[in-house]
CSV table of C-alpha atoms and ligand atoms in Angstrom, one decimal:
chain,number,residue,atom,x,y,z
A,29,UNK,CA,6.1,-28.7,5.5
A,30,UNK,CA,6.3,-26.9,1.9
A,31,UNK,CA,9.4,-26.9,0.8
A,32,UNK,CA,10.3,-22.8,0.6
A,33,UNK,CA,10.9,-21.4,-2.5
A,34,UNK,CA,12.0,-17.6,-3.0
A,35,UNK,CA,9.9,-15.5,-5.5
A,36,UNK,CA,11.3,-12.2,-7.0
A,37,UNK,CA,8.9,-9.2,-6.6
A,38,UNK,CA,9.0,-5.7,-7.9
A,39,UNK,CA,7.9,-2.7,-5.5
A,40,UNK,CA,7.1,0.5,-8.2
A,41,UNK,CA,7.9,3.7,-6.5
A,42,UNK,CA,6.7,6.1,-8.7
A,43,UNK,CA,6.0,10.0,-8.8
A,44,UNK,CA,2.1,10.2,-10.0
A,45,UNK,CA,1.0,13.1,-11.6
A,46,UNK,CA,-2.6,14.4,-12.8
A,47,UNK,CA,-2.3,12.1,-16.0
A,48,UNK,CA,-3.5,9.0,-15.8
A,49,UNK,CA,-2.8,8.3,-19.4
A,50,UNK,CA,0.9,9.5,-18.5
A,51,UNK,CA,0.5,7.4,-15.1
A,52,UNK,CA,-0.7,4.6,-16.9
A,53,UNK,CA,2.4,4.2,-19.3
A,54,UNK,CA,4.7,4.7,-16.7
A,55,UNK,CA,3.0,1.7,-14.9
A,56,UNK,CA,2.9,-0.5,-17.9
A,57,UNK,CA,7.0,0.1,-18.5
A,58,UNK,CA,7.6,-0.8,-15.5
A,59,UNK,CA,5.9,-3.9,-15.1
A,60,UNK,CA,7.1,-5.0,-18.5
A,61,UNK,CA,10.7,-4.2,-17.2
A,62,UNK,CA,9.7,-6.3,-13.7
A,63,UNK,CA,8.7,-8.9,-15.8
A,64,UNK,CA,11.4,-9.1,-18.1
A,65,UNK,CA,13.5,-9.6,-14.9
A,66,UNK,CA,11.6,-12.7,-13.8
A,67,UNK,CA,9.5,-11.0,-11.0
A,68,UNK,CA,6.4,-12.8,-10.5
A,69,UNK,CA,4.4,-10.1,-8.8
A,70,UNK,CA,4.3,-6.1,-8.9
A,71,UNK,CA,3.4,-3.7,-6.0
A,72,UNK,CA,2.1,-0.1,-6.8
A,73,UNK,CA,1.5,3.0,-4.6
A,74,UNK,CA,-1.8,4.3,-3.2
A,75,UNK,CA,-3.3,6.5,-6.3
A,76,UNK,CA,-0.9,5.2,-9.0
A,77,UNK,CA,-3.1,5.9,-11.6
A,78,UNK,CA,-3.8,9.9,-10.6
A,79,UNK,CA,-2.3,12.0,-7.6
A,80,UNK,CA,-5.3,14.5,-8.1
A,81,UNK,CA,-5.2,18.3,-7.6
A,82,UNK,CA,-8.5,18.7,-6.4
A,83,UNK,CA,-11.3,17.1,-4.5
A,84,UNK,CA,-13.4,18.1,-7.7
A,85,UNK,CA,-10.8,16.3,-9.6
A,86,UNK,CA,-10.8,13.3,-7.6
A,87,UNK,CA,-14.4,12.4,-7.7
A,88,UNK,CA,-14.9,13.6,-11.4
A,89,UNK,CA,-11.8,10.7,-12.1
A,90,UNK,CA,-13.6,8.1,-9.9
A,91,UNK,CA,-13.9,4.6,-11.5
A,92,UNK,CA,-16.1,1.4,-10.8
A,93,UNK,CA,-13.8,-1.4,-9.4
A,94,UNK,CA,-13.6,-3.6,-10.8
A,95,UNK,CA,-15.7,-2.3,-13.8
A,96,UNK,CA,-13.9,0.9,-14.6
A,97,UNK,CA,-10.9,1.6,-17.3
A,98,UNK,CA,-7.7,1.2,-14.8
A,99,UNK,CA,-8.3,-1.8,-13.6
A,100,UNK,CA,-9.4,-2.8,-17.2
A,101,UNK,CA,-5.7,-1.7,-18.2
A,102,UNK,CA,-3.9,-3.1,-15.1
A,103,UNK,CA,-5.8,-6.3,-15.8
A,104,UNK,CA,-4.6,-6.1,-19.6
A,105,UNK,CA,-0.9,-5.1,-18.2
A,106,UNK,CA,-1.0,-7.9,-15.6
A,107,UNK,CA,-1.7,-10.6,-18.6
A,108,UNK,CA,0.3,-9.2,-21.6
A,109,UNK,CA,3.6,-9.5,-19.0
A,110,UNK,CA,2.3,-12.3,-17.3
A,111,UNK,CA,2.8,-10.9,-13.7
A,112,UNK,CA,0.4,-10.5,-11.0
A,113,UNK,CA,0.5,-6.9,-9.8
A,114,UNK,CA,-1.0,-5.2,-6.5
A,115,UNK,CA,-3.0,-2.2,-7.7
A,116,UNK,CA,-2.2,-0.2,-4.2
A,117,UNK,CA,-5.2,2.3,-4.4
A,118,UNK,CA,-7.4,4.2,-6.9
A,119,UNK,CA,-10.5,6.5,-6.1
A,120,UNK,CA,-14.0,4.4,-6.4
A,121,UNK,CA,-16.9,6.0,-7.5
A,122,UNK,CA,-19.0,5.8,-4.5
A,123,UNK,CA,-22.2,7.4,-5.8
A,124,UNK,CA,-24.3,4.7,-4.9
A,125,UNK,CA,-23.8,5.2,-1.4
A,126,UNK,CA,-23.4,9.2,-1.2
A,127,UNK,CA,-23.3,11.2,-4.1
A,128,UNK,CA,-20.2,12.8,-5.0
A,129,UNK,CA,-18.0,10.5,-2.8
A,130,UNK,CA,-15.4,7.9,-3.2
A,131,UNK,CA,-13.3,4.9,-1.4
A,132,UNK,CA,-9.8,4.9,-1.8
A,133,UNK,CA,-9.5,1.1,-2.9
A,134,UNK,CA,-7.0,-1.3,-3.5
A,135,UNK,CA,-7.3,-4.4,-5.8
A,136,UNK,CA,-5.2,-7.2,-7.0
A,137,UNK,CA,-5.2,-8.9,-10.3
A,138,UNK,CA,-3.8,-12.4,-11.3
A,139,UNK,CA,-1.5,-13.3,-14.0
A,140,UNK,CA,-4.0,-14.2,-16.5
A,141,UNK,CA,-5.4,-10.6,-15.9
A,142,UNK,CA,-8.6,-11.9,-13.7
A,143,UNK,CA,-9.5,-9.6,-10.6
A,144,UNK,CA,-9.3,-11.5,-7.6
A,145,UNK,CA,-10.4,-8.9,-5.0
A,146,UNK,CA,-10.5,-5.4,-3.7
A,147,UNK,CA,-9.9,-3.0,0.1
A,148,UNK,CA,-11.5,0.0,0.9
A,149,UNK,CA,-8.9,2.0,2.7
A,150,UNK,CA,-10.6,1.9,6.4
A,151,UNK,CA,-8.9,4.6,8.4
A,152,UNK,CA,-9.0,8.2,6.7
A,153,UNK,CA,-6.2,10.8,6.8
A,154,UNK,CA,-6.9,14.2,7.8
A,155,UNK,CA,-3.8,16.6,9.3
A,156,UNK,CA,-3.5,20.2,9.7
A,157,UNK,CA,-0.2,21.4,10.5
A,158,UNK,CA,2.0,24.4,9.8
A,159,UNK,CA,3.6,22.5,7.5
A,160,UNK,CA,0.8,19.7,5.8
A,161,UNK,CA,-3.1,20.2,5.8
A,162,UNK,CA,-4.8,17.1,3.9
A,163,UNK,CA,-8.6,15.9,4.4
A,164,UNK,CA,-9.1,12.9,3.0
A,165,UNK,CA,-12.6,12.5,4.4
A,166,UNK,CA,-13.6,15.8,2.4
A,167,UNK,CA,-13.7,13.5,-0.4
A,168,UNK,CA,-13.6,9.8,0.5
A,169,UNK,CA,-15.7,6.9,2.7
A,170,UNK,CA,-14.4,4.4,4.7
A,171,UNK,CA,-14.3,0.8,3.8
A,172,UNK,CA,-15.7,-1.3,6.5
A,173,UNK,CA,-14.3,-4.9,6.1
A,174,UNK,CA,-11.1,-6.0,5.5
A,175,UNK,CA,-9.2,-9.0,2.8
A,176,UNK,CA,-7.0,-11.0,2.1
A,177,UNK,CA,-6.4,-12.8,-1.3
A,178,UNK,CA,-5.0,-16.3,-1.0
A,179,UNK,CA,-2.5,-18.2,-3.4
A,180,UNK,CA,-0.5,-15.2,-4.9
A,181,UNK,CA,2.8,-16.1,-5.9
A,182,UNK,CA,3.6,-14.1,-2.2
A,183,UNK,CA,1.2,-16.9,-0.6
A,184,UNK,CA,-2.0,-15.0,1.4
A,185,UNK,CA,-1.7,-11.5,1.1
A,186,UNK,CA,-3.1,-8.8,3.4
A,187,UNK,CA,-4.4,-5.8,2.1
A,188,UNK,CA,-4.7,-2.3,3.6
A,189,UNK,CA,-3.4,1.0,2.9
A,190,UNK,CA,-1.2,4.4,4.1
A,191,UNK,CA,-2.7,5.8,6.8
A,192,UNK,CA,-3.7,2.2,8.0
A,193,UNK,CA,0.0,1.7,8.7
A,194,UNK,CA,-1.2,3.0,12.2
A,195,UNK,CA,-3.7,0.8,13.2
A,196,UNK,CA,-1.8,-2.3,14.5
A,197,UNK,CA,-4.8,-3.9,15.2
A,198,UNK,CA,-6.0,-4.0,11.4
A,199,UNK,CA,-2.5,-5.6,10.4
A,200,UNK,CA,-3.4,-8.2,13.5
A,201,UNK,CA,-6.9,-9.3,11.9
A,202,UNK,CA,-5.0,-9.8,8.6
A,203,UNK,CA,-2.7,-12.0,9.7
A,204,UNK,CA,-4.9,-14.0,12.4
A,205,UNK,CA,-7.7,-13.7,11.2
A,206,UNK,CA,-6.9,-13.8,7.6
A,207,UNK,CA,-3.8,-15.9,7.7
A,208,UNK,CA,-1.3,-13.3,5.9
A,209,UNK,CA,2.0,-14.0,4.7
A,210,UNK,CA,2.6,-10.7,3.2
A,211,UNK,CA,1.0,-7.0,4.4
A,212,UNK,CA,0.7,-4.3,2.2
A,213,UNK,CA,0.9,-0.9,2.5
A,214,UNK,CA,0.8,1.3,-0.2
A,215,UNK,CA,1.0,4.3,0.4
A,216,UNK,CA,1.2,8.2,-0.6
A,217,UNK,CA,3.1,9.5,2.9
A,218,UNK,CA,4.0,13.1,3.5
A,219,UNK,CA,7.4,14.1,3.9
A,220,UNK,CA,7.4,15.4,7.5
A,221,UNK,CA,5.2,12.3,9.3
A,222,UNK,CA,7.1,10.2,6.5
A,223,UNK,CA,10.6,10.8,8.0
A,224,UNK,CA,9.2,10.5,11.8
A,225,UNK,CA,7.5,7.4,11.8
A,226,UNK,CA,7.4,5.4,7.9
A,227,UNK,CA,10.3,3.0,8.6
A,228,UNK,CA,9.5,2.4,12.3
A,229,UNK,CA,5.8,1.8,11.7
A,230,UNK,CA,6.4,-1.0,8.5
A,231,UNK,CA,9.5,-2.6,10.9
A,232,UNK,CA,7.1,-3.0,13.0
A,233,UNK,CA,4.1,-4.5,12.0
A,234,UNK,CA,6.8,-6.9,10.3
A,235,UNK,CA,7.6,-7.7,13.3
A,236,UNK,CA,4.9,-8.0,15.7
A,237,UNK,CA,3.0,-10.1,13.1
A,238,UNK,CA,5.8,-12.2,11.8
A,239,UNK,CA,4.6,-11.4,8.0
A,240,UNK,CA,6.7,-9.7,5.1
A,241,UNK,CA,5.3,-6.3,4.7
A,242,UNK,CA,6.2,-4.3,1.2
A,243,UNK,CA,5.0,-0.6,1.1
A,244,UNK,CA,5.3,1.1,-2.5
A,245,UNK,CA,5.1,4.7,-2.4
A,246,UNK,CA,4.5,7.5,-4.0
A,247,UNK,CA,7.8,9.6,-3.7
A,248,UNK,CA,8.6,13.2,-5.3
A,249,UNK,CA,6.6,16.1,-5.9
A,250,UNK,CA,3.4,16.0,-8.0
A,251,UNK,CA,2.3,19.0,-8.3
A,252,UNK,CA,2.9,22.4,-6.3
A,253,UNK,CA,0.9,21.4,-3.3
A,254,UNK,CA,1.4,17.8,-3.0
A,255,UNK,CA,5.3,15.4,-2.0
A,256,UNK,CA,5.2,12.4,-1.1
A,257,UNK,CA,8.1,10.8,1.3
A,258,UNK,CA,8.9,7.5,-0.7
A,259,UNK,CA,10.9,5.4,0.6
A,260,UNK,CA,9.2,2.4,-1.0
A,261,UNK,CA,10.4,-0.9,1.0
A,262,UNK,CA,9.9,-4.9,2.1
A,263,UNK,CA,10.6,-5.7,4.9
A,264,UNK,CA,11.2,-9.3,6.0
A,265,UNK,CA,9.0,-11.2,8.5
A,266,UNK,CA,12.1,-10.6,11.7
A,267,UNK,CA,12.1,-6.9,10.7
A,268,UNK,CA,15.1,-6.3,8.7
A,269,UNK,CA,14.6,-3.9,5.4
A,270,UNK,CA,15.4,-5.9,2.8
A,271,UNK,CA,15.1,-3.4,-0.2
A,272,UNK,CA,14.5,0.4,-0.1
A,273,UNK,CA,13.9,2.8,-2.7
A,274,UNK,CA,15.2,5.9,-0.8
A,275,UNK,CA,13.5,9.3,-1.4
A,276,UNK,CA,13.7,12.6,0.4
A,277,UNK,CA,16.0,12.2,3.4
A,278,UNK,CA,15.5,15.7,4.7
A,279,UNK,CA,13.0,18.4,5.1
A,280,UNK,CA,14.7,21.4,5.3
A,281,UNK,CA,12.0,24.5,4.9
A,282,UNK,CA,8.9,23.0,3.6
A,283,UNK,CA,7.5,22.8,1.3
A,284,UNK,CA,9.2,25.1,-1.4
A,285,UNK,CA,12.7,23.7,-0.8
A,286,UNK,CA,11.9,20.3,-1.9
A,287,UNK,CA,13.9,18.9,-4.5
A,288,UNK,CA,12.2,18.0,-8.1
A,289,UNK,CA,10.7,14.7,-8.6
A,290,UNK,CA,12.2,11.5,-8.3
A,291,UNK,CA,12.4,9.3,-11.1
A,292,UNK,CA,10.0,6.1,-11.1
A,293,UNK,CA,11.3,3.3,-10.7
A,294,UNK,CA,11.3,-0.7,-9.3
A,295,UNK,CA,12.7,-1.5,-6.3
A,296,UNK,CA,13.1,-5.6,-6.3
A,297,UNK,CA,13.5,-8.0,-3.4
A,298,UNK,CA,13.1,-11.5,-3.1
A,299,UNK,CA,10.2,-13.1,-0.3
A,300,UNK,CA,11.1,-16.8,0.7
A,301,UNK,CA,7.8,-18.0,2.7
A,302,UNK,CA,10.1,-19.9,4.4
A,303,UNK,CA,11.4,-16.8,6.2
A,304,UNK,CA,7.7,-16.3,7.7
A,305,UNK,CA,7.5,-19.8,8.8
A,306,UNK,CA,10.9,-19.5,10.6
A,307,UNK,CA,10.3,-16.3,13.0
A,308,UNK,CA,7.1,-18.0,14.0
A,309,UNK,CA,8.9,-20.9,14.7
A,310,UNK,CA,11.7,-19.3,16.6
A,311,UNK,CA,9.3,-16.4,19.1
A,312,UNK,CA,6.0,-18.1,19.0
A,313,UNK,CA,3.7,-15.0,19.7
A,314,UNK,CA,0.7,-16.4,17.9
A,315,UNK,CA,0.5,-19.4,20.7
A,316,UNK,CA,1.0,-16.6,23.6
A,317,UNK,CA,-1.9,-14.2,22.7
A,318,UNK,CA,-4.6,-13.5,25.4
A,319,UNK,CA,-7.9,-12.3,25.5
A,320,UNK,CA,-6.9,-9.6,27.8
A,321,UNK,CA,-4.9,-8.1,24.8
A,322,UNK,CA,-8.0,-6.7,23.4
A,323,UNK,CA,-10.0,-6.5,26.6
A,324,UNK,CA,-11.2,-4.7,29.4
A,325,UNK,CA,-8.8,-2.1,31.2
A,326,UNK,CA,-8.9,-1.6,35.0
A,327,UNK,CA,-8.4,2.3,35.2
A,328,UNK,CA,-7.7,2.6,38.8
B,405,LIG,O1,-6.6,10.1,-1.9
B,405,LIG,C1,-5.6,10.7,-2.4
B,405,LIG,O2,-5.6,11.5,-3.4
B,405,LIG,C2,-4.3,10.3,-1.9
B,405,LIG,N1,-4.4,9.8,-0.6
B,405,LIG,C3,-3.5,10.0,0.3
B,405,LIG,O3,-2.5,10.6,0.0
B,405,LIG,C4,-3.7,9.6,1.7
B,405,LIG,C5,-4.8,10.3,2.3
B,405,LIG,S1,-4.7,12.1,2.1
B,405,LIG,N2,-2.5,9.8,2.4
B,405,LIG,C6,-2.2,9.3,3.6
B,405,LIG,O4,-3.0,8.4,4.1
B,405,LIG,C7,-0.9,9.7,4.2
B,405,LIG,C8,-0.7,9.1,5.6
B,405,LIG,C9,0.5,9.7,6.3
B,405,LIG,O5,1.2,10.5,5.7
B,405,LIG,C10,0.7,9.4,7.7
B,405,LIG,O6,0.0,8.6,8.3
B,405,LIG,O7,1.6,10.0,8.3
């Protein structure tokens, strides 16, 4: 059995606005600063690179992935500091398939700055409430396969995003059919859904699939329509939070109440593989799986 060894990470929640270049610098001081503090690895939020104010903004932004300028520049951050870093989502040009649409990907990039994969966000998140109205699928596809990316300094990591947090069956295929260590979910939450269900959801697809999970977010206000919950976190493979980068705690009479942005910033945690290996050691659930879980339901 390897012997386990804890690696330090860096979880960047940060407030993104409709800058990338702005964006873009804040990313590259704090992955210098993760770095300089001996993390080996760097999360970011879904959309670090742009929280757009438009759906006409959004698609005119779109990039190639792995071809287009951001993931050029994470690539050249990622190998200047010598970390690998977790580029949680950025909007794909998706022309190819329907003009004037995108996917909401998420990539990863190694050390030395080479691209070792991408997800297309699978599960799209539309809302209309009194207090939130987003449609994602105005603008955006859905992926239709999901990855992981093996030997990262975090082992095999799973990759899906936001919204997917709610499909527990994605974070299942990750980890048994993908062998995950770690799950990610970066994510952009809103404030209301954010404080009923972010921690619950992350504790518990830790739990249930005996992984790590670490969730950057976006956190703040970006613009006059658009907060985000934050609450960035890792949380460790028997469920326990580990690391939390707080963020709004209360929701008082949305949305102009709100208080300004929060500053960007790292969260840090260390993630000792070990840790995964001991709670499937101690509730074996992987052994105890049936067919029936995904099967057929008598409806009597
Ligand atoms: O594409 C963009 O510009 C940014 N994307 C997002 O912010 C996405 C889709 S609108 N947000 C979520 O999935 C929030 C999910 C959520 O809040 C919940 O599940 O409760």
């Amino acid at each position: 059995m390897a012997a386990s060894a804890t690696v330090k990470i860096a979880i960047s929640q940060l407030c993104s606005t409709s800058s990338k270049a702005h964006n873009l610098a804040v990313v590259r001081d704090l992955v210098s600063k993760a770095a300089s503090k001996g993390c080996k690895m760097v999360f970011l939020p879904e959309c670090f690179s742009l929280m757009s104010t438009s759906s006409k903004m959004t698609i005119e932004e779109s990039e190639a992935v792995p071809d287009g300028d951001t993931v050029r520049e994470v690539s050249s951050i990622a190998r200047e500091n010598k970390v690998w870093i977790s580029g949680g989502s950025i909007h794909e040009r998706a022309d190819e398939v329907e003009e004037g649409k995108v996917w909401n990907t998420g990539f990863v990039v190694d050390d030395m700055g080479e691209f070792r994969g991408k997800y297309r966000k699978a599960h799209l998140f539309t809302i209309e409430t009194p207090s939130v109205t987003l449609g994602e699928t105005n603008t955006t596809l859905s992926g239709s396969s999901l990855t992981c990316i093996r030997n990262t300094p975090v082992g095999t990591l799973g990759l899906s995003i936001c919204y997917d947090l709610r499909f527990p069956y994605l974070s299942s295929s990750l980890r048994y059919n993908g062998g995950a260590d770690v799950i990610i979910y970066p994510s952009a939450f809103t404030v209301p859904t954010g404080m009923d269900h972010w921690e619950v959801l992350l504790r518990a697809r830790a739990i249930e699939n005996q992984c790590f999970v670490v969730a950057a977010a976006q956190a703040g206000r970006h613009n006059e329509k658009r907060s985000s919950y934050g609450h960035s976190m890792c949380v460790s493979p028997s469920g326990s939070v580990v690391s939390s980068g707080g963020g709004y705690s209360s929701f008082p009479s949305p949305p102009d109440d709100l208080p300004p942005p929060l500053k960007d910033f790292n969260v840090y945690a260390d993630v000792d593989l070990g840790e995964v290996r001991k709670a499937r050691e101690r509730i074996q659930v992987e052994k105890h799986r049936r067919e029936e879980d995904l099967g057929q339901v008598d409806v009597l």
